[in-house]
Coordinates of C-alpha atoms in Angstrom, one line a residue:
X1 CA 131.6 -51.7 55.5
X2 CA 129.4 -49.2 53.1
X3 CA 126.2 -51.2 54.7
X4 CA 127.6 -50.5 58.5
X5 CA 128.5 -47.0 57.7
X6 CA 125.0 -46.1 56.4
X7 CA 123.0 -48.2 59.1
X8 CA 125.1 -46.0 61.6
X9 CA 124.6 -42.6 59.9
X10 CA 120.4 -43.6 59.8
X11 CA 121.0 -44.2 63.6
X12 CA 122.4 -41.1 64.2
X13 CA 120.2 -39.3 62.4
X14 CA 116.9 -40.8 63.8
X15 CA 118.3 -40.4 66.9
X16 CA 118.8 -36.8 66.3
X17 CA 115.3 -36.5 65.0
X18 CA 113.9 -38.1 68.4
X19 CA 115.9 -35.4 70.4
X20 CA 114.1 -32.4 68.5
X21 CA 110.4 -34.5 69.4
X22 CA 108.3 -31.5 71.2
X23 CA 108.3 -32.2 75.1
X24 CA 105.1 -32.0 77.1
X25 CA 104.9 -31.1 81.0
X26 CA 101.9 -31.8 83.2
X27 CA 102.0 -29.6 86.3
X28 CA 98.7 -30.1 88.7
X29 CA 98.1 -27.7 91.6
X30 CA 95.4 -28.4 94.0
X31 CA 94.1 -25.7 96.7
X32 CA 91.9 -25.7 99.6
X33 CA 89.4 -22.9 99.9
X34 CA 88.0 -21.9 103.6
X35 CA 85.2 -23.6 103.1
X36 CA 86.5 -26.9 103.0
X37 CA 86.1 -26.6 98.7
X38 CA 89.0 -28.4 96.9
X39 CA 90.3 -26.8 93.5
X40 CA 92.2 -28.8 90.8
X41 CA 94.6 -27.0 88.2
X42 CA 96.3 -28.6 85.5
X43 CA 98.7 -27.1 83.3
X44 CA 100.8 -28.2 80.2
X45 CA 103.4 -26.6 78.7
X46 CA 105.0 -27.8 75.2
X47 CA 108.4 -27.1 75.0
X48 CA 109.9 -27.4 71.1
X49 CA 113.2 -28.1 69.7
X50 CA 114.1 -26.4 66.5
X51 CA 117.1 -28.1 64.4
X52 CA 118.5 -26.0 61.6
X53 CA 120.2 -28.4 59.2
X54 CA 121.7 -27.9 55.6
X55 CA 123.5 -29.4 53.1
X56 CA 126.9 -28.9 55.3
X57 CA 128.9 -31.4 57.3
X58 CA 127.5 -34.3 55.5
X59 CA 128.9 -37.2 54.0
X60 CA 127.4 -35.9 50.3
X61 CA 129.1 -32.8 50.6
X62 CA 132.2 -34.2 48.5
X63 CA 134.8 -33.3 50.5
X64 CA 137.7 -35.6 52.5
X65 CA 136.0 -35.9 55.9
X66 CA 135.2 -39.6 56.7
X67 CA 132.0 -40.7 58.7
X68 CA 133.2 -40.1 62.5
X69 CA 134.0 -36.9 60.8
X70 CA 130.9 -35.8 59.5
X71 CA 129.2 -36.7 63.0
X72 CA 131.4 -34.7 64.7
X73 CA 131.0 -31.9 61.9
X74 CA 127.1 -32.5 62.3
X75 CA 127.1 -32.5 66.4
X76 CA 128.4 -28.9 66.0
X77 CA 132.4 -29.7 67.4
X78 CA 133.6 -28.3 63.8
X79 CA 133.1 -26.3 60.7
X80 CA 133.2 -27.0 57.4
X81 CA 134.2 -24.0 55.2
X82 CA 137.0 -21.5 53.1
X83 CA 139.9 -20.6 53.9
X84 CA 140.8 -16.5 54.3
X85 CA 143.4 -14.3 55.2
X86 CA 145.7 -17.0 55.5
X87 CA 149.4 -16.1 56.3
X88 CA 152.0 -19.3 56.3
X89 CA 154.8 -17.9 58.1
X90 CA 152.8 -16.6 61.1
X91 CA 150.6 -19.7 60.6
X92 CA 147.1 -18.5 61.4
X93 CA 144.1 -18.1 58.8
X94 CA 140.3 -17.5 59.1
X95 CA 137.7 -20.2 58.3
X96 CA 134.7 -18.5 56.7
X97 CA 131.5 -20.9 57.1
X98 CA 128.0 -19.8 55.9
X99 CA 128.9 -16.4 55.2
X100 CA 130.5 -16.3 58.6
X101 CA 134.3 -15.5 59.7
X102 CA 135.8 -17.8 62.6
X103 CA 139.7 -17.6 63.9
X104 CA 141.0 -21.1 63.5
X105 CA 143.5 -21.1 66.8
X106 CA 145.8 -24.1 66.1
X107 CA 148.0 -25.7 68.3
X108 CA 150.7 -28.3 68.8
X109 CA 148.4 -30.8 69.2
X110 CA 146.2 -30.1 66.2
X111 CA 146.3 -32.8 64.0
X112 CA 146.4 -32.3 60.4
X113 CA 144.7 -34.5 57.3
X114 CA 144.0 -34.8 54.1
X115 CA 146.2 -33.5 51.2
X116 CA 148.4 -31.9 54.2
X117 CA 148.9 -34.5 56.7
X118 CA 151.3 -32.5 58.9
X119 CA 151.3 -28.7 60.2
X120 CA 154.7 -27.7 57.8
X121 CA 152.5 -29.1 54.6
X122 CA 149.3 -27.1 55.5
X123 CA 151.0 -23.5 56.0
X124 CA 153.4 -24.4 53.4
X125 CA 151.2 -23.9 50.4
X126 CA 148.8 -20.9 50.0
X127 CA 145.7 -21.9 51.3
X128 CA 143.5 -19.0 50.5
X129 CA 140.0 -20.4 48.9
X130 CA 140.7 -24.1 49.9
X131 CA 137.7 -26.5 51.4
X132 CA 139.0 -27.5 54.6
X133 CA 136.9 -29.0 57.9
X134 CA 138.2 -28.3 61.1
X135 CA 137.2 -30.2 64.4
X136 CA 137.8 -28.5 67.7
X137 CA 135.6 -26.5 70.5
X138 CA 133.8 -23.5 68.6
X139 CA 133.9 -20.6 71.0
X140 CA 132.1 -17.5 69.8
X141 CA 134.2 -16.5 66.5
X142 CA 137.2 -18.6 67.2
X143 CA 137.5 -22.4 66.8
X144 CA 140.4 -24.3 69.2
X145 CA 141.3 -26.4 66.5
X146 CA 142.3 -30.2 67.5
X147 CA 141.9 -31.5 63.8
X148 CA 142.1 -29.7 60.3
X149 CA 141.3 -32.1 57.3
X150 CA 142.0 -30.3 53.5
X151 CA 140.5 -31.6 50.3
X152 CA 142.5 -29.6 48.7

């Protein structure tokens, strides 16, 4: 299973790699002059793909998040970060990630794993400072959250 799980995260990975590949575009334009003359133009344009990636949302960053996980994590539908401002009763908190503050907005729905497999566990310890991953649509500051995974 170890062998299938790496084979599919090298997949991913060159796949993801082939994507960021520089593009090239070939446009010709040909004119006729009034004196019957015939003018070729060729231009190419290079468009580039730049990837950021660090040492987040992988599977070596020691934390509970399983492979499919990790590629969603990696695919930018989550973030990876610290808990703040958490408050269990109204059950909200702020995921900071990279020096960056999000709104986690959970719902009914959300599902919850890890050390706190249900919503009742998660708010009801203090989770202030704890390494959690939450999967969901990222939409400016605030994160829908449809999965939030503790480690601890």
């Amino acid at each position: 299973m170890s062998d299938m799980k790496s084979t599919l995260l090298l997949l991913l990975t060159a796949g993801l790699l082939m994507s960021c590949a520089p593009k090239t575009e070939s446009t010709t334009t040909t004119t006729s002059t009034d004196n019957g003359a015939v003018e070729t133009t060729t231009t190419e344009t290079t468009t580039e793909t730049t990837t950021e990636t660090t040492d987040e949302s992988t599977l070596a960053n020691d934390d509970q998040g399983d492979l499919s996980e990790e590629v969603d994590m990696a695919a930018g539908d989550g973030l990876e970060g610290t808990v703040m401002d958490f408050d269990g009763t109204g059950r909200t908190f702020m995921l900071n990630e990279n020096d960056k503050n999000y709104t986690v907005n959970i719902s009914e729905s959300t599902e919850f794993a890890g050390i706190a497999t249900t919503a009742d566990e998660f708010f009801g310890a203090d989770r202030n400072g704890a390494n959690i991953a939450v999967e969901g649509a990222i939409n400016g500051d605030a994160i829908d959250a449809t999965k939030v995974t503790t480690s601890q």
